[in-house]
CSV table of C-alpha atoms and ligand atoms in Angstrom, one decimal:
chain,number,residue,atom,x,y,z
A,214,MET,CA,2.6,-87.3,70.3
A,215,LYS,CA,3.7,-85.4,73.5
A,216,THR,CA,1.4,-83.2,75.0
A,217,VAL,CA,1.5,-81.3,78.5
A,218,PHE,CA,-1.2,-79.9,80.8
A,219,THR,CA,-1.9,-77.3,83.8
A,220,ALA,CA,-4.3,-76.3,85.6
A,221,ARG,CA,-4.9,-74.8,89.2
A,222,ARG,CA,-5.3,-78.2,90.4
A,223,LEU,CA,-5.3,-82.3,90.0
A,224,TYR,CA,-7.0,-85.1,92.0
A,225,THR,CA,-5.5,-88.3,91.5
A,226,PRO,CA,-8.2,-89.0,92.7
A,227,THR,CA,-6.9,-90.1,96.1
A,228,GLU,CA,-4.4,-87.3,96.0
A,229,GLU,CA,-4.4,-83.8,95.6
A,230,ILE,CA,-1.7,-82.3,93.5
A,231,LEU,CA,-1.7,-78.2,93.3
A,232,GLN,CA,0.0,-76.3,89.8
A,233,PRO,CA,0.1,-79.9,88.7
A,234,LEU,CA,2.0,-81.4,85.2
A,235,LEU,CA,-0.2,-84.0,83.1
A,236,VAL,CA,2.1,-85.5,80.4
A,237,THR,CA,0.1,-87.5,78.0
A,238,GLU,CA,1.8,-89.3,74.7
A,239,ASP,CA,-0.2,-91.6,72.2
A,240,GLY,CA,-3.0,-91.8,74.5
A,241,ARG,CA,-1.5,-92.7,77.5
A,242,ILE,CA,-0.4,-90.9,81.0
A,243,THR,CA,2.9,-91.0,80.7
A,244,GLN,CA,3.6,-88.3,84.2
A,245,VAL,CA,1.6,-86.5,86.9
A,246,THR,CA,3.7,-84.1,88.9
A,247,SER,CA,3.8,-81.1,90.8
A,248,ARG,CA,4.6,-77.8,88.8
A,249,ALA,CA,6.9,-76.8,91.7
A,250,GLY,CA,10.5,-76.5,91.5
A,251,LYS,CA,10.0,-78.2,87.7
A,252,GLU,CA,10.3,-77.3,84.3
A,253,ALA,CA,7.8,-78.4,82.1
A,254,PRO,CA,9.1,-80.6,79.2
A,255,ALA,CA,11.2,-78.1,76.4
A,256,ASN,CA,10.0,-78.1,72.9
A,257,THR,CA,6.1,-80.4,74.0
A,258,PRO,CA,3.0,-77.9,73.4
A,259,LEU,CA,1.6,-76.8,76.6
A,260,VAL,CA,-1.7,-76.5,77.3
A,261,ASP,CA,-2.8,-74.2,80.2
A,262,PHE,CA,-6.3,-74.9,81.5
A,263,GLY,CA,-6.1,-72.3,84.7
A,264,GLU,CA,-8.0,-72.5,87.6
A,265,ALA,CA,-9.8,-75.1,86.1
A,266,VAL,CA,-9.6,-78.8,88.5
A,267,LEU,CA,-8.2,-82.3,86.6
A,268,THR,CA,-9.7,-85.5,87.4
A,269,PRO,CA,-10.2,-88.6,85.7
A,270,GLY,CA,-12.6,-89.8,83.3
A,271,PHE,CA,-15.6,-90.4,85.2
A,272,LEU,CA,-17.1,-94.4,84.5
A,273,ASP,CA,-20.5,-95.5,84.7
A,274,ILE,CA,-20.8,-98.4,85.5
A,275,HIS,CA,-24.7,-99.4,85.0
A,276,MET,CA,-26.4,-97.4,82.7
A,277,HIS,CA,-28.9,-97.9,80.0
A,278,GLY,CA,-28.7,-94.9,77.0
A,279,GLY,CA,-29.0,-91.5,76.7
A,280,ALA,CA,-29.0,-89.2,73.7
A,281,GLY,CA,-32.0,-91.3,72.6
A,282,VAL,CA,-30.3,-94.3,72.2
A,283,ASP,CA,-31.9,-97.4,74.3
A,284,VAL,CA,-28.5,-99.4,74.3
A,285,MET,CA,-30.5,-102.9,74.3
A,286,ARG,CA,-31.7,-101.5,71.3
A,287,THR,CA,-28.6,-99.6,69.5
A,288,SER,CA,-27.1,-100.2,66.2
A,289,SER,CA,-23.9,-99.3,66.1
A,290,SER,CA,-24.1,-96.2,64.3
A,291,ASP,CA,-25.9,-94.8,67.5
A,292,LEU,CA,-23.3,-95.9,69.9
A,293,PRO,CA,-21.3,-92.7,68.6
A,294,ARG,CA,-24.3,-90.3,69.9
A,295,LEU,CA,-24.4,-91.9,73.0
A,296,GLY,CA,-20.8,-91.7,73.6
A,297,HIS,CA,-20.3,-87.8,72.4
A,298,PHE,CA,-23.0,-86.8,74.6
A,299,LEU,CA,-21.6,-88.8,78.0
A,300,THR,CA,-18.2,-87.1,77.2
A,301,THR,CA,-20.3,-83.4,77.4
A,302,HIS,CA,-21.5,-84.7,81.3
A,303,GLY,CA,-17.7,-86.2,81.8
A,304,VAL,CA,-18.1,-89.6,81.5
A,305,THR,CA,-15.6,-91.3,79.3
A,306,GLY,CA,-16.0,-95.3,79.6
A,307,TYR,CA,-19.5,-96.7,80.3
A,308,PHE,CA,-20.7,-100.6,80.4
A,309,PRO,CA,-23.9,-100.9,79.0
A,310,THR,CA,-26.4,-102.4,80.6
A,311,THR,CA,-28.9,-105.2,79.8
A,312,VAL,CA,-32.7,-105.2,81.3
A,313,ALA,CA,-34.4,-108.7,81.6
A,314,ALA,CA,-35.5,-109.2,77.4
A,315,PRO,CA,-36.6,-112.1,75.5
A,316,LEU,CA,-33.4,-114.5,75.9
A,317,ASP,CA,-32.9,-114.4,71.8
A,318,ALA,CA,-33.4,-110.9,72.1
A,319,THR,CA,-30.8,-109.9,74.9
A,320,CYS,CA,-27.9,-112.0,72.8
A,321,THR,CA,-28.7,-110.4,69.5
A,322,ALA,CA,-28.4,-107.1,71.7
A,323,LEU,CA,-25.0,-108.4,73.5
A,324,GLU,CA,-23.6,-109.3,70.1
A,325,ARG,CA,-23.8,-105.9,69.0
A,326,LEU,CA,-22.8,-104.4,71.9
A,327,ALA,CA,-19.0,-107.0,71.8
A,328,ASP,CA,-18.7,-105.7,68.0
A,329,SER,CA,-18.8,-101.7,69.4
A,330,ILE,CA,-16.7,-103.1,71.9
A,331,ASP,CA,-14.2,-105.0,69.9
A,332,ARG,CA,-14.0,-102.0,67.9
A,333,ASP,CA,-13.1,-99.5,70.3
A,334,GLN,CA,-10.5,-101.8,71.7
A,335,ALA,CA,-9.2,-102.1,68.1
A,336,ARG,CA,-8.9,-98.6,67.8
A,337,THR,CA,-7.0,-97.8,70.9
A,338,ALA,CA,-4.7,-100.1,70.1
A,339,THR,CA,-4.1,-97.7,67.1
A,340,ASN,CA,-5.1,-94.9,69.2
A,341,GLY,CA,-7.2,-94.0,67.1
A,342,GLY,CA,-11.3,-93.2,67.3
A,343,PRO,CA,-13.2,-90.0,67.7
A,344,ILE,CA,-13.7,-88.3,71.0
A,345,GLU,CA,-16.1,-90.5,72.1
A,346,ALA,CA,-17.1,-92.2,75.4
A,347,ARG,CA,-15.7,-95.9,75.1
A,348,PRO,CA,-18.1,-99.2,75.9
A,349,LEU,CA,-16.3,-101.1,78.1
A,350,GLY,CA,-17.5,-104.5,79.1
A,351,ILE,CA,-21.3,-105.5,79.4
A,352,HIS,CA,-23.0,-105.2,82.7
A,353,LEU,CA,-26.3,-107.8,82.9
A,354,GLU,CA,-28.8,-106.9,85.1
A,355,GLY,CA,-30.9,-109.5,84.8
A,356,PRO,CA,-32.0,-112.0,83.8
A,357,PHE,CA,-31.7,-113.8,87.3
A,358,LEU,CA,-33.8,-110.9,89.5
A,359,SER,CA,-36.0,-111.6,92.1
A,360,HIS,CA,-39.8,-111.8,91.5
A,361,LYS,CA,-41.1,-110.2,94.0
A,362,ARG,CA,-38.3,-107.3,93.4
A,363,ARG,CA,-37.9,-107.2,90.0
A,364,GLY,CA,-38.4,-103.2,89.6
A,365,VAL,CA,-40.0,-102.9,85.9
A,366,HIS,CA,-38.5,-106.4,84.9
A,367,PRO,CA,-41.1,-107.7,82.9
A,368,PRO,CA,-41.6,-110.7,85.0
A,369,GLU,CA,-42.4,-113.2,82.1
A,370,PHE,CA,-38.3,-112.4,80.8
A,371,LEU,CA,-36.9,-113.5,84.5
A,372,VAL,CA,-34.9,-116.5,84.2
A,373,THR,CA,-33.8,-118.6,87.3
A,374,PRO,CA,-30.2,-118.8,87.0
A,375,THR,CA,-27.8,-121.9,85.7
A,376,VAL,CA,-25.2,-121.9,84.1
A,377,GLU,CA,-26.0,-123.3,81.2
A,378,VAL,CA,-28.1,-119.2,80.2
A,379,PHE,CA,-25.3,-117.7,81.5
A,380,ASP,CA,-23.0,-119.3,79.7
A,381,ARG,CA,-25.3,-118.6,76.7
A,382,LEU,CA,-25.0,-115.1,77.5
A,383,TRP,CA,-21.2,-115.3,78.2
A,384,GLN,CA,-20.9,-116.2,74.6
A,385,ALA,CA,-23.3,-114.1,72.9
A,386,ALA,CA,-21.4,-111.3,74.5
A,387,ARG,CA,-18.0,-112.8,73.2
A,388,GLY,CA,-17.2,-112.8,76.9
A,389,HIS,CA,-17.3,-108.4,77.4
A,390,VAL,CA,-19.6,-109.8,80.1
A,391,ARG,CA,-17.9,-107.4,83.5
A,392,MET,CA,-20.5,-107.4,85.6
A,393,LEU,CA,-23.4,-109.1,86.7
A,394,THR,CA,-26.2,-108.5,89.2
A,395,ILE,CA,-28.1,-111.3,90.7
A,396,ALA,CA,-30.9,-111.6,93.2
A,397,PRO,CA,-28.8,-114.4,95.8
A,398,GLU,CA,-31.3,-115.8,97.3
A,399,ILE,CA,-32.8,-117.9,94.4
A,400,PRO,CA,-32.4,-121.4,93.5
A,401,GLY,CA,-29.0,-122.1,91.0
A,402,ALA,CA,-27.5,-118.4,92.1
A,403,LEU,CA,-24.8,-119.9,94.1
A,404,GLU,CA,-23.1,-121.8,91.8
A,405,VAL,CA,-23.9,-119.1,88.7
A,406,ILE,CA,-22.1,-116.7,91.6
A,407,ALA,CA,-19.1,-118.6,91.9
A,408,GLU,CA,-19.3,-119.5,88.1
A,409,ALA,CA,-19.4,-115.9,86.8
A,410,THR,CA,-16.9,-114.9,89.5
A,411,ARG,CA,-14.3,-117.4,88.1
A,412,ARG,CA,-14.4,-115.5,85.0
A,413,LYS,CA,-13.3,-112.1,86.8
A,414,VAL,CA,-17.2,-111.3,86.7
A,415,CYS,CA,-17.9,-108.3,89.1
A,416,VAL,CA,-20.6,-110.0,90.5
A,417,SER,CA,-23.6,-107.6,92.2
A,418,ILE,CA,-26.1,-108.6,94.4
A,419,GLY,CA,-29.0,-106.4,93.5
A,420,HIS,CA,-32.6,-106.6,92.5
A,421,SER,CA,-33.3,-109.6,95.8
A,422,ASP,CA,-35.8,-109.9,98.4
A,423,ALA,CA,-32.3,-111.7,100.6
A,424,GLU,CA,-32.7,-112.1,104.5
A,425,THR,CA,-29.0,-111.2,105.7
A,426,ALA,CA,-28.1,-114.7,105.8
A,427,GLU,CA,-29.0,-115.5,102.6
A,428,ALA,CA,-27.1,-112.0,101.2
A,429,ARG,CA,-23.8,-112.9,102.8
A,430,ASN,CA,-24.2,-116.5,101.5
A,431,GLY,CA,-23.9,-114.8,98.5
A,432,VAL,CA,-20.8,-112.6,99.3
A,433,ASN,CA,-19.5,-116.2,100.5
A,434,ALA,CA,-20.0,-117.3,96.7
A,435,GLY,CA,-18.0,-114.6,95.3
A,436,ALA,CA,-20.4,-111.4,95.0
A,437,ARG,CA,-18.6,-108.3,95.6
A,438,HIS,CA,-20.8,-105.8,95.0
A,439,ALA,CA,-24.0,-104.0,95.3
A,440,THR,CA,-27.1,-103.0,92.9
A,441,HIS,CA,-28.3,-99.3,93.4
A,442,THR,CA,-28.4,-99.7,97.3
A,443,PHE,CA,-32.1,-99.5,98.7
A,444,ASN,CA,-33.9,-99.7,95.4
A,445,ALA,CA,-35.1,-103.0,94.5
A,446,MET,CA,-33.8,-104.3,98.0
A,447,ARG,CA,-36.0,-106.2,100.8
A,448,PRO,CA,-36.4,-102.9,102.7
A,449,LEU,CA,-34.2,-102.6,106.0
A,450,ASP,CA,-35.0,-103.6,109.3
A,451,HIS,CA,-33.1,-103.3,112.4
A,452,ARG,CA,-33.8,-107.2,113.8
A,453,GLU,CA,-33.9,-108.8,110.4
A,454,PRO,CA,-31.6,-106.3,108.8
A,455,GLY,CA,-32.0,-109.0,105.0
A,456,ILE,CA,-29.5,-107.1,101.6
A,457,ILE,CA,-29.1,-104.2,103.1
A,458,GLY,CA,-27.9,-104.5,106.4
A,459,GLU,CA,-25.3,-107.0,104.8
A,460,VAL,CA,-24.7,-104.4,102.0
A,461,LEU,CA,-23.5,-101.8,104.6
A,462,SER,CA,-22.0,-103.2,106.9
A,463,ASP,CA,-19.8,-105.8,104.9
A,464,ASP,CA,-16.3,-104.3,103.9
A,465,ARG,CA,-15.8,-107.1,101.2
A,466,ILE,CA,-18.3,-105.5,99.3
A,467,THR,CA,-18.4,-102.1,97.3
A,468,ALA,CA,-21.3,-101.2,96.5
A,469,ASP,CA,-23.6,-98.3,94.4
A,470,ILE,CA,-26.2,-95.8,94.4
A,471,ILE,CA,-28.4,-93.5,92.2
A,472,ALA,CA,-27.8,-90.0,93.9
A,473,ASP,CA,-30.2,-88.3,91.8
A,474,GLY,CA,-32.2,-87.4,95.3
A,475,ILE,CA,-35.5,-89.0,93.8
A,476,HIS,CA,-34.5,-93.0,93.8
A,477,VAL,CA,-33.6,-92.5,97.6
A,478,ALA,CA,-33.8,-89.5,100.0
A,479,PRO,CA,-30.6,-87.2,99.6
A,480,GLY,CA,-30.6,-88.4,104.1
A,481,VAL,CA,-30.2,-91.8,103.2
A,482,VAL,CA,-27.6,-91.2,100.8
A,483,LYS,CA,-25.6,-89.6,103.5
A,484,VAL,CA,-26.2,-92.7,105.7
A,485,PHE,CA,-25.5,-95.1,102.6
A,486,LEU,CA,-21.9,-92.5,102.2
A,487,GLN,CA,-21.4,-92.8,105.5
A,488,ALA,CA,-21.3,-96.5,105.6
A,489,LYS,CA,-20.0,-98.0,102.5
A,490,GLY,CA,-16.6,-95.1,103.2
A,491,ILE,CA,-14.8,-93.6,100.4
A,492,GLU,CA,-13.2,-96.7,99.4
A,493,ARG,CA,-16.2,-98.4,98.9
A,494,ALA,CA,-18.9,-96.2,97.5
A,495,VAL,CA,-19.6,-96.1,93.8
A,496,LEU,CA,-22.1,-93.8,92.1
A,497,ILE,CA,-23.8,-95.1,89.2
A,498,THR,CA,-26.6,-93.1,87.0
A,499,ASP,CA,-28.9,-95.9,85.8
A,500,CYS,CA,-29.8,-93.7,83.1
A,501,ILE,CA,-32.1,-94.3,80.1
A,502,SER,CA,-32.1,-93.1,76.7
A,503,ALA,CA,-34.5,-90.3,77.9
A,504,THR,CA,-31.4,-88.7,79.5
A,505,GLY,CA,-30.2,-85.1,77.3
A,506,MET,CA,-33.7,-85.2,76.2
A,507,PRO,CA,-37.0,-83.6,76.4
A,508,ASP,CA,-40.2,-85.5,78.4
A,509,GLY,CA,-42.2,-87.9,76.5
A,510,HIS,CA,-42.2,-91.7,75.9
A,511,TYR,CA,-38.8,-93.8,75.8
A,512,ARG,CA,-38.1,-97.2,75.3
A,513,LEU,CA,-35.9,-99.0,77.8
A,514,GLY,CA,-35.5,-102.4,76.3
A,515,PRO,CA,-38.8,-104.0,76.3
A,516,ILE,CA,-40.4,-101.5,78.4
A,517,ASP,CA,-42.3,-98.3,77.4
A,518,VAL,CA,-41.3,-95.2,80.1
A,519,ASP,CA,-42.6,-92.7,80.9
A,520,VAL,CA,-40.4,-89.2,81.6
A,521,LYS,CA,-41.5,-86.2,83.2
A,522,ASP,CA,-39.9,-84.0,85.4
A,523,GLY,CA,-37.1,-85.6,85.6
A,524,ARG,CA,-39.0,-89.0,86.4
A,525,CYS,CA,-38.8,-92.3,85.1
A,526,THR,CA,-41.4,-94.6,85.6
A,527,ALA,CA,-43.4,-97.2,84.0
A,528,GLY,CA,-46.9,-98.8,86.0
A,529,GLY,CA,-45.9,-96.4,88.8
A,530,SER,CA,-42.9,-98.2,89.7
A,531,LEU,CA,-39.3,-95.8,88.9
A,532,ALA,CA,-37.6,-96.8,85.4
A,533,GLY,CA,-34.0,-95.7,85.4
A,534,SER,CA,-33.6,-92.4,86.0
A,535,VAL,CA,-32.4,-88.8,83.6
A,536,LEU,CA,-29.2,-88.5,86.1
A,537,THR,CA,-26.0,-87.6,84.6
A,538,MET,CA,-22.6,-88.4,86.6
A,539,ASP,CA,-21.7,-84.9,86.4
A,540,ARG,CA,-24.5,-84.1,88.4
A,541,ALA,CA,-24.6,-87.1,90.7
A,542,VAL,CA,-21.0,-86.3,92.2
A,543,ARG,CA,-22.4,-82.5,92.9
A,544,ASN,CA,-25.0,-83.7,94.5
A,545,ILE,CA,-23.6,-86.1,97.1
A,546,THR,CA,-21.0,-83.0,98.5
A,547,GLN,CA,-24.2,-81.1,99.0
A,548,PHE,CA,-26.3,-84.7,100.0
A,549,SER,CA,-22.9,-85.1,102.5
A,550,HIS,CA,-19.7,-83.6,104.0
A,551,TRP,CA,-18.1,-84.9,101.0
A,552,SER,CA,-15.3,-83.2,99.0
A,553,LEU,CA,-15.6,-83.0,95.4
A,554,LYS,CA,-12.3,-84.4,95.6
A,555,ASP,CA,-14.1,-87.7,97.5
A,556,ALA,CA,-17.2,-87.3,95.0
A,557,VAL,CA,-14.8,-87.4,92.4
A,558,ARG,CA,-13.6,-91.2,93.5
A,559,ALA,CA,-17.1,-92.5,93.9
A,560,ALA,CA,-17.3,-92.1,90.1
A,561,THR,CA,-13.5,-92.9,88.6
A,562,LEU,CA,-11.4,-95.3,91.0
A,563,ASN,CA,-13.8,-97.0,93.2
A,564,PRO,CA,-15.7,-98.4,90.2
A,565,ALA,CA,-12.8,-99.3,88.3
A,566,ARG,CA,-11.6,-101.0,91.1
A,567,ALA,CA,-14.7,-102.6,92.0
A,568,VAL,CA,-14.6,-104.4,88.3
A,569,GLY,CA,-11.0,-104.6,87.9
A,570,LEU,CA,-10.0,-101.9,85.5
A,571,ALA,CA,-8.2,-99.6,88.0
A,572,SER,CA,-5.0,-100.3,86.1
A,573,ASP,CA,-6.1,-98.1,83.2
A,574,HIS,CA,-9.4,-96.4,84.2
A,575,GLY,CA,-10.2,-94.5,86.7
A,576,VAL,CA,-6.8,-93.0,88.0
A,577,LEU,CA,-4.4,-90.0,86.7
A,578,ALA,CA,-1.3,-92.0,86.9
A,579,GLU,CA,1.5,-93.0,84.6
A,580,GLY,CA,0.7,-95.6,82.6
A,581,ALA,CA,-2.9,-95.2,82.7
A,582,ASN,CA,-5.7,-94.5,79.5
A,583,ALA,CA,-5.4,-90.4,79.5
A,584,ASP,CA,-8.6,-89.3,79.7
A,585,PHE,CA,-9.5,-87.2,82.2
A,586,ILE,CA,-12.1,-84.3,83.3
A,587,VAL,CA,-11.2,-80.5,83.0
A,588,MET,CA,-14.3,-79.1,86.0
A,589,ASN,CA,-14.5,-76.0,87.7
A,590,SER,CA,-14.3,-76.1,91.5
A,591,SER,CA,-18.4,-76.7,91.6
A,592,GLY,CA,-18.2,-80.0,89.2
A,593,GLU,CA,-19.4,-78.6,86.4
A,594,VAL,CA,-17.7,-80.0,83.1
A,595,MET,CA,-15.7,-77.8,80.7
A,596,LYS,CA,-13.6,-80.4,78.4
A,597,THR,CA,-13.3,-84.0,78.5
A,598,ILE,CA,-10.2,-85.4,76.8
A,599,VAL,CA,-10.3,-89.0,75.8
A,600,ARG,CA,-6.9,-90.5,75.3
A,601,GLY,CA,-5.4,-87.2,75.0
A,602,GLN,CA,-7.8,-85.9,72.6
A,603,GLY,CA,-10.5,-82.8,72.8
A,604,PHE,CA,-8.6,-79.9,74.3
B,778,LIG,ZN1,-30.4,-100.6,86.0
């Protein structure tokens, strides 16, 4: 069915269109234009969102759960609850993200997640399915992490990188691994980076104690992104800048950050945004099952997490977040001089480009999925449309 949507403005997100007309048909966008001087297509329902702003649906490429659901321990009947929760915060696509766990348990989790992704892809092909954020691919955060910068990932489950172990995970996920966080300095890492890159995985350096040259070797081997910049990284030293210096200064790579104001101080988030710029900065949440739930005890894969006053900790270290993507977007408009339009870009087009999904996701353009947010001018989500449904 063809539907026409209009509102006060629309962020593509590289362009702002006033008085937009957004036409969708069978879950896809068929036209994005300005209303000025144009008639809305005749005999087509027109949905007018008044003063609202239309933006692409948010993509979260690093998240571990929400609404009580932990993606490492989920059954396929839990994921709809998570997917529905995410849409209330504007997310239309996400990468369920693993943590270091026993390899067998990780493989079981990957098989289940691959089932969900396959099921959603089949639904999309037939343009069916409920109004929920969709899992689009899997992010392996570990097991190839630095012992020194492991954060809360259990040391006994960290593994020396080999193509063999990577392939075992890849097979369990039936090729749905789209992202891999790896410490480039550990022996064997460069070979895995090269192989994962060859399989079109977005390789992201992180949980790493790399010195500058080691981080650069990772980029030269194919890494093109960095995971939660500043967190679980060798701290910046102005004479031996290390991985953070490489991440902030190398224009070949994009990088993400947790903008909850807890993981990284607001002033440092501003420095990050200035360094990576509007084309390369990416927002993630790193949110866990406790997101959208009361304070208490939660699980993150094999890890027990305490949640109190918005802080998630395990053994005194930060263990993910309860950040939502809409809040991250609003936060960076307060932490920096970035406009809402540029902040939206860091949660839509930039992650889509970083992981190679930009033809379908993260943009409001002809041919893309009709996944979009109706928000007010302060960035609060009023409605989320998934595959043209939900208005
Ligand atoms: Zn994480």
